[in-house]
XYZ file of C-alpha atoms in Angstrom:
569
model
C 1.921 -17.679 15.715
C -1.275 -18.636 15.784
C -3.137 -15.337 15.206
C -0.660 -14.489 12.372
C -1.761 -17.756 10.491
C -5.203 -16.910 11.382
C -4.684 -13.059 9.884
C -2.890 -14.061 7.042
C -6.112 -16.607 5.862
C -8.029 -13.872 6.426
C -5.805 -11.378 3.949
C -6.014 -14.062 1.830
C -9.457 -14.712 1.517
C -9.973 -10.742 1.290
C -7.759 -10.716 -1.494
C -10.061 -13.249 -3.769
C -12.912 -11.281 -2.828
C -11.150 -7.792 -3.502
C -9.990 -9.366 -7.131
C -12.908 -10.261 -7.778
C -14.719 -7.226 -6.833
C -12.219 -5.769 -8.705
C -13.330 -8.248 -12.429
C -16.845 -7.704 -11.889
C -16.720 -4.114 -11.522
C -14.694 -4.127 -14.721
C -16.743 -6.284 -16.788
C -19.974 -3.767 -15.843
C -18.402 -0.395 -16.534
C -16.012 -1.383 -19.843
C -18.131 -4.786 -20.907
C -14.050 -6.000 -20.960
C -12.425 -8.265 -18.674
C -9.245 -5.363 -18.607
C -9.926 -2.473 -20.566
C -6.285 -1.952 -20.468
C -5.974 -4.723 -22.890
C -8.157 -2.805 -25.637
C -7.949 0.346 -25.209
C -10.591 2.561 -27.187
C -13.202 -0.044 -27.964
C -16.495 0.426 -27.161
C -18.542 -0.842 -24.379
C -20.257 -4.229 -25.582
C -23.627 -3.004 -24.401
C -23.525 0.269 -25.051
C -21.962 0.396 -28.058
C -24.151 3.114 -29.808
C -21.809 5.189 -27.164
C -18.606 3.853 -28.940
C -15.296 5.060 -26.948
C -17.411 7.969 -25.310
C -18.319 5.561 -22.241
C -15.271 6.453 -20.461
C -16.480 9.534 -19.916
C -19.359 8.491 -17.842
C -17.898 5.435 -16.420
C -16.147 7.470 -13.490
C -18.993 9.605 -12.108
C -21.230 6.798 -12.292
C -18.518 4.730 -9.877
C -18.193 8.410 -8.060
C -21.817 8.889 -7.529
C -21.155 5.306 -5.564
C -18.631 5.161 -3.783
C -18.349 8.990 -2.834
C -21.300 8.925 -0.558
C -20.404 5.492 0.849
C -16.784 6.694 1.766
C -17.632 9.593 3.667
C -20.282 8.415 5.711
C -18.662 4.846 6.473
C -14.863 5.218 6.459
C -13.436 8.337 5.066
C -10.037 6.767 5.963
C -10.957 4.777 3.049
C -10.349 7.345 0.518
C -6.688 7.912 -1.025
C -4.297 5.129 -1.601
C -4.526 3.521 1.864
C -0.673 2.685 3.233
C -0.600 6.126 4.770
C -2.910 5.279 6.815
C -1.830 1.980 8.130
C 1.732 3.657 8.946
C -0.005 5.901 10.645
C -1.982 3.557 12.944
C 1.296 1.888 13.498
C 3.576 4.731 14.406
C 1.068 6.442 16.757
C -2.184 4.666 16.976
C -1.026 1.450 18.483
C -2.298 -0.469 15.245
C -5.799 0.476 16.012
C -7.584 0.210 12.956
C -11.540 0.363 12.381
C -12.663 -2.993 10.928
C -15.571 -1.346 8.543
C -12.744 -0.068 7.045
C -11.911 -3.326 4.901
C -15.141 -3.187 4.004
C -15.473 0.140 2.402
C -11.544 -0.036 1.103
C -12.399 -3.269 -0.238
C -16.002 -1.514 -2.120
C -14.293 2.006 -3.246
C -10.981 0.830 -4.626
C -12.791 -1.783 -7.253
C -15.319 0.802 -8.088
C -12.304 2.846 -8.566
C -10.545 0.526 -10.626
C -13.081 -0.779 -12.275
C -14.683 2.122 -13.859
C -11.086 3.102 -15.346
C -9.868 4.644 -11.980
C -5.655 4.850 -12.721
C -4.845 3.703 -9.698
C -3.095 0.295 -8.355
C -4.568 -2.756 -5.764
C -1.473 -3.110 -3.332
C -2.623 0.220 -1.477
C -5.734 -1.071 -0.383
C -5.243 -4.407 0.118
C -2.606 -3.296 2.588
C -5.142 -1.858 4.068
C -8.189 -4.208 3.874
C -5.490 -6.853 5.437
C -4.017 -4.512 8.092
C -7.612 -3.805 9.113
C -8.045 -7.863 9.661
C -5.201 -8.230 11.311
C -6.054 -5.290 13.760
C -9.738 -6.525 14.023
C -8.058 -9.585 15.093
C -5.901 -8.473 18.017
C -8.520 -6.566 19.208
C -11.064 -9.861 19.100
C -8.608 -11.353 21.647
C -7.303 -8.516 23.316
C -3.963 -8.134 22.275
C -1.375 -5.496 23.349
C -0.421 -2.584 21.471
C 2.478 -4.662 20.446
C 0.906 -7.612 19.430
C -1.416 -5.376 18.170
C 0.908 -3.415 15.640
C 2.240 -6.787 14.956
C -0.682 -8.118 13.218
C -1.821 -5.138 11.751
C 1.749 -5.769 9.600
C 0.886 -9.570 8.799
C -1.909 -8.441 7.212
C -0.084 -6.058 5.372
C 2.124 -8.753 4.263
C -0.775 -11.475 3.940
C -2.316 -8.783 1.520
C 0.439 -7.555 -1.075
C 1.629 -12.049 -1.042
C -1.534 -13.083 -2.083
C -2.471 -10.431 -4.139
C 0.928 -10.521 -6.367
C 1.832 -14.379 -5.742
C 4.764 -12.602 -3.875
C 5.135 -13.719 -0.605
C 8.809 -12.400 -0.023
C 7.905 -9.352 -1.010
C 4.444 -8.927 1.544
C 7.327 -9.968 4.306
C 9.728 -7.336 3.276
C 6.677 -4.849 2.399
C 5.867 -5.242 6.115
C 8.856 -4.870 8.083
C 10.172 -2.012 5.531
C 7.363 0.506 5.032
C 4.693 -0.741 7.975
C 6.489 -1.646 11.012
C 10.293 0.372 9.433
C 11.762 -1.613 11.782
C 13.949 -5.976 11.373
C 13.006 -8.115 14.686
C 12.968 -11.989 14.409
C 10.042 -12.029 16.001
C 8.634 -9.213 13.462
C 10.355 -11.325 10.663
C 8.811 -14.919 11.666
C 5.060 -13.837 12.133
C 5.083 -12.243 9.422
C 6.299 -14.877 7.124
C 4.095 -17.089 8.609
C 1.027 -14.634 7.858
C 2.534 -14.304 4.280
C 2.875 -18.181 3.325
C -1.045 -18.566 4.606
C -1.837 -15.748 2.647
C -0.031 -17.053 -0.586
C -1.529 -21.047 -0.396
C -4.890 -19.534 -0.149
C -4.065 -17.126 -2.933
C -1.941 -19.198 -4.948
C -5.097 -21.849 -4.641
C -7.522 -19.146 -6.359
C -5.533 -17.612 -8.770
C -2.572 -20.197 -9.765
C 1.209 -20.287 -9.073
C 2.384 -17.898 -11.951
C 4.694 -14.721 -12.153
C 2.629 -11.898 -12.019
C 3.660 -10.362 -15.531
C 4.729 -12.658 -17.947
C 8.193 -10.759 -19.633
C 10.731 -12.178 -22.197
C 14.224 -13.398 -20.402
C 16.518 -10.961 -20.196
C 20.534 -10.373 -19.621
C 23.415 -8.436 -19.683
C 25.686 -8.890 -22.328
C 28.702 -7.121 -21.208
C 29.740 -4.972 -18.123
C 29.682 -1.481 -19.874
C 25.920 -2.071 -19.891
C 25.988 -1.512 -16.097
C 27.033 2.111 -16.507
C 23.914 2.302 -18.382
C 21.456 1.052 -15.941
C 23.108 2.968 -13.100
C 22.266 6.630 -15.209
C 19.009 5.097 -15.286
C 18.573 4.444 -11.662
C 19.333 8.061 -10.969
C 17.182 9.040 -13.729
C 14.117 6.876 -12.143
C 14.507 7.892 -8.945
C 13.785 11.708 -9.869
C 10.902 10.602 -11.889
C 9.464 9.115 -8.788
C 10.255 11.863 -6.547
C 8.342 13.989 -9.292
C 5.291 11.911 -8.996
C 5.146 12.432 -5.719
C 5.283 16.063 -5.748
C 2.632 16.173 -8.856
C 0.280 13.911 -7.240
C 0.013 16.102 -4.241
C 0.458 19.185 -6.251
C -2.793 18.005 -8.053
C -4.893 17.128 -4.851
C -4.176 20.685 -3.621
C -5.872 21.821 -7.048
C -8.817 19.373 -6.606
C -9.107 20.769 -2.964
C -8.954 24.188 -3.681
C -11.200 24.058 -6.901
C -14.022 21.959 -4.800
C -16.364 23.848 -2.891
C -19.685 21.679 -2.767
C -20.046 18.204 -0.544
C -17.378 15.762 -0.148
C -19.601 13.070 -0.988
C -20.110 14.519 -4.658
C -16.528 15.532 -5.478
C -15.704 11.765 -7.032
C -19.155 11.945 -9.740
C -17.722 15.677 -10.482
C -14.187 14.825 -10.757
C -15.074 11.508 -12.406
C -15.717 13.759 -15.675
C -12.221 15.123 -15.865
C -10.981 12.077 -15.171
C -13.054 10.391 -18.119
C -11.501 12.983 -20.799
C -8.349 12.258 -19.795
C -9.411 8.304 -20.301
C -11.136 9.362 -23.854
C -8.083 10.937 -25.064
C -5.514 8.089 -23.832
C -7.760 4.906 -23.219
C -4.825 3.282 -22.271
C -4.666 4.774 -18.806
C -7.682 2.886 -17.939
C -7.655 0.820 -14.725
C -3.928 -0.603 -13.263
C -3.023 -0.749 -17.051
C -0.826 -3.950 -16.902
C -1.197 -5.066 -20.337
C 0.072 -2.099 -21.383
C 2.963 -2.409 -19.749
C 3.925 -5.955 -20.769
C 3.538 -4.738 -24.350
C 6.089 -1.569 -23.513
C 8.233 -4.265 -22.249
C 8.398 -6.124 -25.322
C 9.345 -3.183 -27.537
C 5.955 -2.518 -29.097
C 5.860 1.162 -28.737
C 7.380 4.178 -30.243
C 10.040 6.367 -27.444
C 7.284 9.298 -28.144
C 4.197 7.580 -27.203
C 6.440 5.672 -24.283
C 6.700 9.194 -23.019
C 3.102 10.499 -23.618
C 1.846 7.043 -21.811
C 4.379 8.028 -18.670
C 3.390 11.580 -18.420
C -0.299 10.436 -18.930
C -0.307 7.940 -15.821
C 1.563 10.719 -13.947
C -1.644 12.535 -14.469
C -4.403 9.933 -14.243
C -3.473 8.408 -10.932
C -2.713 12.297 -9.378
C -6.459 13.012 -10.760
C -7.877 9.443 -9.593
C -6.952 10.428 -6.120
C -7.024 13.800 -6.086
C -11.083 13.633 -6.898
C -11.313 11.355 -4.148
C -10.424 8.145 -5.514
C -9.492 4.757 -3.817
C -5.964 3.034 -5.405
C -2.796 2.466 -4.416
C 0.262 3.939 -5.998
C 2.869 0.997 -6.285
C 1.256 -0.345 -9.404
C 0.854 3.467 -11.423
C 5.414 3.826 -9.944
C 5.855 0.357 -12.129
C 3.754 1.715 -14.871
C 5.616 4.794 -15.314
C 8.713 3.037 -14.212
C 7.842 0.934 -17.503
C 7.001 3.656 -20.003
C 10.690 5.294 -18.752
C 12.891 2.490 -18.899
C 11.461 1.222 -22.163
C 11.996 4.960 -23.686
C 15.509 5.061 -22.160
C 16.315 1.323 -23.512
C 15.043 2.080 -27.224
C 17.197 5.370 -27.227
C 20.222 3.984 -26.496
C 19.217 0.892 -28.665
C 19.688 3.262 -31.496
C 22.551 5.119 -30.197
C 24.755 1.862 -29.796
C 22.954 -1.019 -31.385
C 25.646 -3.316 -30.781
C 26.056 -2.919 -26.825
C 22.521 -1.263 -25.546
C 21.029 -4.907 -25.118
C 17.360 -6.098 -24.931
C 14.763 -2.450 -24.425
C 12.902 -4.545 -21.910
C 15.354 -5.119 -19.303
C 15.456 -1.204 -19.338
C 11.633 -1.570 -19.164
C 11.853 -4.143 -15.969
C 15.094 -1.937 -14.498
C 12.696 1.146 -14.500
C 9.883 -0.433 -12.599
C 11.663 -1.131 -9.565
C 13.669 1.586 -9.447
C 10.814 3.799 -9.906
C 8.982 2.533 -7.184
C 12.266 2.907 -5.185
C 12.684 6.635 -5.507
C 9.005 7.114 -4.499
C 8.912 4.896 -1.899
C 12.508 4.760 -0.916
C 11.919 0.822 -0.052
C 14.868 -0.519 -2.082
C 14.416 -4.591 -0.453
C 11.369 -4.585 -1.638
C 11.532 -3.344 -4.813
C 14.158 -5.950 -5.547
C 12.128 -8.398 -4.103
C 9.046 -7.619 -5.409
C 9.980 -7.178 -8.881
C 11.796 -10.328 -9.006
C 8.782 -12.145 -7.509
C 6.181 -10.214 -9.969
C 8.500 -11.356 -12.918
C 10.599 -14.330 -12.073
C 13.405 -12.757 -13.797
C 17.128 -13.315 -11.822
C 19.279 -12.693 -14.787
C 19.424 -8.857 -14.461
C 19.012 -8.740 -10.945
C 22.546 -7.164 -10.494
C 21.346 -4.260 -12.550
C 18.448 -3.604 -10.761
C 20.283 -4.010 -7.400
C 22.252 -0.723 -8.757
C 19.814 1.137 -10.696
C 17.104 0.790 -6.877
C 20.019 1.208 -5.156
C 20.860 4.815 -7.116
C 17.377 5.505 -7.181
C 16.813 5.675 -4.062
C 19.612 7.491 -2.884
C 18.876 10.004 -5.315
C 15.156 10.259 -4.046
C 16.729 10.672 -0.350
C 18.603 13.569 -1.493
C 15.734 15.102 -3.318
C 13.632 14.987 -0.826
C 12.902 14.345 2.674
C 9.583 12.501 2.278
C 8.408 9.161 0.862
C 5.569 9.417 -1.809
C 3.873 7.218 1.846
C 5.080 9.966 4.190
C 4.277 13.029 2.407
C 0.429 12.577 2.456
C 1.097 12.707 6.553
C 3.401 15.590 6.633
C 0.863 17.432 4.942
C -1.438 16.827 7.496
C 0.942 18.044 10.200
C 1.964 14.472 11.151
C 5.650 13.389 11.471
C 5.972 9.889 12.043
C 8.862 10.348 14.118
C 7.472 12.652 16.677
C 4.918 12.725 18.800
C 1.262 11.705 18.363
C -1.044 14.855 17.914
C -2.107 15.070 21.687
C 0.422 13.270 23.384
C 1.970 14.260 26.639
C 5.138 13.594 25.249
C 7.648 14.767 23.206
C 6.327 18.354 21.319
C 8.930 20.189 23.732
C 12.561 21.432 22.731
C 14.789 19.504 24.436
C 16.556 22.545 25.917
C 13.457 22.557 28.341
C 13.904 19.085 29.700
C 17.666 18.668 29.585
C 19.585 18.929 32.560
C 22.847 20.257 33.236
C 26.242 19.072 32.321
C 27.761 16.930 33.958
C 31.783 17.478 34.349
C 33.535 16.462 31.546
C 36.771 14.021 31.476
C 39.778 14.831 29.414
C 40.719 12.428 26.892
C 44.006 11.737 28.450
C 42.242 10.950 31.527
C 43.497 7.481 32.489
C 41.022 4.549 32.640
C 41.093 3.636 35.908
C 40.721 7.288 37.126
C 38.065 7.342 34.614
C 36.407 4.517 36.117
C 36.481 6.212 39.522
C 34.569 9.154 38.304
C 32.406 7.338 36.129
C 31.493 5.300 39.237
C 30.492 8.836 40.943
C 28.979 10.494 38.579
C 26.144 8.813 38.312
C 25.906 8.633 34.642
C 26.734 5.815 32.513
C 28.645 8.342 30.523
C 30.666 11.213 30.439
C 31.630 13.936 27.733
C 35.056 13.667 26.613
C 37.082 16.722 25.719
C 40.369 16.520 23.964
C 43.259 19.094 25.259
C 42.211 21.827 23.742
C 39.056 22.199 25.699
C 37.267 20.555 22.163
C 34.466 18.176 22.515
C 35.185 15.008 21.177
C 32.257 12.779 21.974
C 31.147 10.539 25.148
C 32.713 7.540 27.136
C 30.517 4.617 28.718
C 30.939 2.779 32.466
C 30.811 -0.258 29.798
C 33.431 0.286 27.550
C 35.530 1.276 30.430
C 34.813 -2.042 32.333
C 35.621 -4.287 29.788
C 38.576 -1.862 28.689
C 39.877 -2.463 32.189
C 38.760 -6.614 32.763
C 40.949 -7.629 29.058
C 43.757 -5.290 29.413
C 45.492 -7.253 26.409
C 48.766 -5.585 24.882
C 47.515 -2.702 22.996
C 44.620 -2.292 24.648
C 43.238 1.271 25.401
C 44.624 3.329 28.626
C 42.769 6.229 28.130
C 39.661 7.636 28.264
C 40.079 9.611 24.570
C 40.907 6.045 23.586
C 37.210 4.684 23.788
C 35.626 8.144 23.110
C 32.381 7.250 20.685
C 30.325 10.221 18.884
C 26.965 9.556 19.417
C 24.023 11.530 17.157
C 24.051 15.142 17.517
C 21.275 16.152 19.653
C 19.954 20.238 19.653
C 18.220 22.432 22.391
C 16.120 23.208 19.798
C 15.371 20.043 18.443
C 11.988 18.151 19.326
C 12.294 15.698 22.112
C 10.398 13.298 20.252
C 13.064 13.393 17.243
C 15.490 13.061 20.146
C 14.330 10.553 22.005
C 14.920 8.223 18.555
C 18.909 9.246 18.966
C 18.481 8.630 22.990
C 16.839 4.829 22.704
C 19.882 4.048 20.491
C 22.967 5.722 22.810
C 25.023 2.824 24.433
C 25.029 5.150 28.005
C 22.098 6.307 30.245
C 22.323 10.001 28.603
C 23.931 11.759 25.732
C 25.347 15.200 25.522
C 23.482 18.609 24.381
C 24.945 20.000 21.601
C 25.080 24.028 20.755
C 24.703 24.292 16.922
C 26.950 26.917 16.184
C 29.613 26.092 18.588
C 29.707 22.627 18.599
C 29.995 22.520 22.767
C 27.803 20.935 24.835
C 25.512 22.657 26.864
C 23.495 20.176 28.601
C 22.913 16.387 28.996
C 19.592 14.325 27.650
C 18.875 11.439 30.012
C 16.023 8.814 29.849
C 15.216 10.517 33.763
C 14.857 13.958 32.146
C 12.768 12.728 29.559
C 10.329 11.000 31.771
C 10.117 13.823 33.976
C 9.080 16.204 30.798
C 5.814 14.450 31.374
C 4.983 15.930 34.803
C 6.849 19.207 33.921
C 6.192 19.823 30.365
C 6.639 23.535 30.657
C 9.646 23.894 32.444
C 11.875 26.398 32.060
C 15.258 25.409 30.029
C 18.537 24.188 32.424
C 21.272 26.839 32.526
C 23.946 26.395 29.945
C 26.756 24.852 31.838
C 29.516 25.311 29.112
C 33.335 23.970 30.104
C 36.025 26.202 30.100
């Protein structure tokens, strides 16, 4: 509890200073306290340049922070949450502490000299880099360890936003992807530090300031569910772009590392000179698509021309996060969709900006697939509960329709590229690369579902399994029985109760010989017995059994040869 308060006061002090990083930065490169806010003007001191500053502005801020990423903390460079999953899933929350440093450096030079990217990436970071400097300070265990490395996440993204539900729901969703109380109550604690300190700098105020909005009749939630499923493409299309474009930066880049920001900075600045608004997060511009002040045209040009700025910020090397760029664009599309319809049926559309505020979240939903806290955070950033059944369906359609597009987060696809699956094993590991038809062992003998229970119990009690295969009378497999269901089967015995074994048969996950043991040992933690059954893909039989003994001894026989396929008659 302690070190959780103590690592969320330390997210939120790095928050002030990474804001304020963040203004001055700003203030040099534009001569504007947001850019965003006036898009096109010149720069007050350099205003025999006019608009043309832009231009420059990025590979000034690349010739900065390029060199002082790679030599420091090339970790540093991209939009940070990656990373801190990463150091979660397989690292055991080791993080390196100069890396809140640099994060903290690069991402407001980013920002700040019209970078399109957002701040919650790296102040996930920056605060997940406390929190791990912090464990380690007191030697804490890899538990403890990843546990703090998550309160800083959440200590970051509440202080930052004035959102401290959403920092607690950021953390257990996308850092630790796992609900514990103990999880849930550090966390908090780490977030409501982080937000006094933050609300004490920066005021208690909603985030964006929007009109109210509501719906006006039910029809209208037919409306926002097509645009869920709309949104949730759009943000599975980011992702793809964004990574589509930092192939093209990496295959177009041949000189140093350390330079590629300056030279990408110029491309980067054209894009800026021909659609100023793109410049920095860009949140004034989206409170003004929210209140209806642009044409459905531009609202498109302004959502396919953040699409492209943040893929180019990042893919030159950039430092930003990419939950503020999914609102954006979640923005320009609702508020397109909401004026369309606003013409096509005047009378029941309702208000464009609840479209607008719809969009955001569910934007950020298909992307992210992190539907709690996209409802959370966008009430929290807003303070708007009258629509908040709409945007419950639209996130909720969004993100189902970003599962089915793809198999990867906009979070998770950075690692797969690198030939990391957070499910499987750690590069290196002893662990968990094998098939699992080298490790399994044979098959037990099966019951038959008509088998009664206190015969079952008998063999059970033999076997030396806490579970059995079932098969029905047909010779069909028809899933597993447990020594536990059968014991308390056979200690109630109320009227109706089950007298056979096929009547307590559960179907546990299906597990493959080919399958990685790591991806199976996710299905094994979660099976009620000591084992679960083999499964042949085409057939559907068993052919071995997966037991936490098997597994273990994988690590002092990684290589052995496959069990023989012991397949009932």
């Amino acid at each position: 509890m302690l070190l959780a308060v103590l690592t969320g006061a330390g997210a939120g002090l790095g928050s002030i200073v990474f804001r304020w990083c963040i203004e001055q930065f700003t203030r040099l490169f534009s001569g504007h306290e947001d850019y965003a806010a006036d898009p096109g003007s010149a720069h007050p001191q350099l205003s025999w340049l006019g608009p043309f500053f832009v231009v420059l502005a990025p590979v000034v801020s690349g010739l900065l922070y390029g060199p002082l990423v790679q030599r420091f903390a090339k970790e540093a460079r991209g939009h940070g949450v990656p990373e801190v999953m990463l150091a979660v899933a397989q690292r055991g929350g080791r993080i390196s502490p100069k890396v809140a440093v640099v994060k903290t450096l690069a991402s407001a030079l980013t920002i700040g000299s019209g970078g399109s990217v957002g701040r919650e990436g790296p102040i996930v970071q920056v605060g997940s880099a406390l929190g791990a400097t912090m464990g380690r300070l007191v030697r804490a265990d890899e538990g403890r360890l990843r546990l703090l490395v998550a309160c800083g996440a959440a200590g970051g993204i509440a202080a930052t936003f004035n959102a401290p539900l959403a920092g607690v729901f950021f953390a257990m969703e996308l850092i630790l992807m796992t609900f514990s109380a103990e999880a849930f109550g550090a966390a908090v604690l780490s977030s409501v530090t982080a937000s006094v300190i933050g609300r004490a700098a920066f005021g208690d105020v909603a985030f964006l300031e929007l009109p109210a909005f509501h719906v006006d009749h039910l029809g209208q939630y037919g409306l926002f569910a097509v645009l869920g499923v709309v949104a949730g493409a759009v943000g599975v299309g980011f992702s793809r772009i964004l990574y589509a474009l930092e192939d093209a930066c990496d295959w177009l880049w041949r000189g140093p590392e350390w330079l590629r920001p300056a030279a990408g900075g110029l491309v980067l600045g054209l894009l800026l000179l021909a659609l100023p608004q793109m410049y920095g997060v860009g949140y004034p511009v989206l409170e003004n698509a929210t209140e209806g002040e642009y044409a459905v045209g531009f609202l498109l040009l302004l959502l396919v021309g953040k699409i492209l700025a943040t893929s180019v910020t990042i893919g030159i090397g950039g430092s930003g996060g990419v939950f503020a760029p999914s609102l954006f664009m979640g923005a320009m599309l609702g508020a397109a969709y909401g004026a369309v319809l606003h013409q096509l049926l005047p009378h029941s559309a309702g208000a464009v900006g609840a479209y607008a505020l719809v969009g955001m979240g569910a934007v950020f939903a298909g992307a992210s697939r992190a539907p709690i806290t996209a409802v959370v955070i966008l009430f929290e950033l807003t303070g708007e509960y009258s629509i908040i059944l709409s945007m419950m369906l639209a996130i909720a359609l969004a993100t189902a329709t970003g599962r089915l597009l793809s198999r990867d987060t906009v979070y998770t696809l950075k690692l797969r590229r690198r030939g990391i699956d957070l499910e499987g094993p750690a590069q290196g590991a002893p662990l968990g690369g094998q098939p699992v038809g080298s490790v399994m062992e044979a098959l037990p003998e099966p019951l038959c579902a008509g088998t009664p229970l206190t015969e079952a119990a008998d063999v059970l009690s033999l076997s030396g399994h806490g579970a059995l295969p079932v098969l029905d009378p047909e010779g069909r497999y028809t899933g597993v029985v447990t020594t536990r269901a059968v014991a308390e089967a056979l200690s109630e015995q109320p009227d109706g109760a089950p007298t056979t074994a096929g009547d307590l048969v559960h179907r546990p996950p299906v597990v493959e010989p080919d399958e990685p043991l790591a991806t199976a040992l996710h299905s094994l933690a979660d099976s009620v017995g000591s084992g679960m059954p083999v499964l042949d893909p085409e057939r559907g039989v068993p052919v071995g059994w997966l037991s936490h003994r098997s597994a273990l001894r994988a690590l002092h026989a990684p290589a052995a040869a496959p069990a023989p396929e012991s397949v009932p008659a």
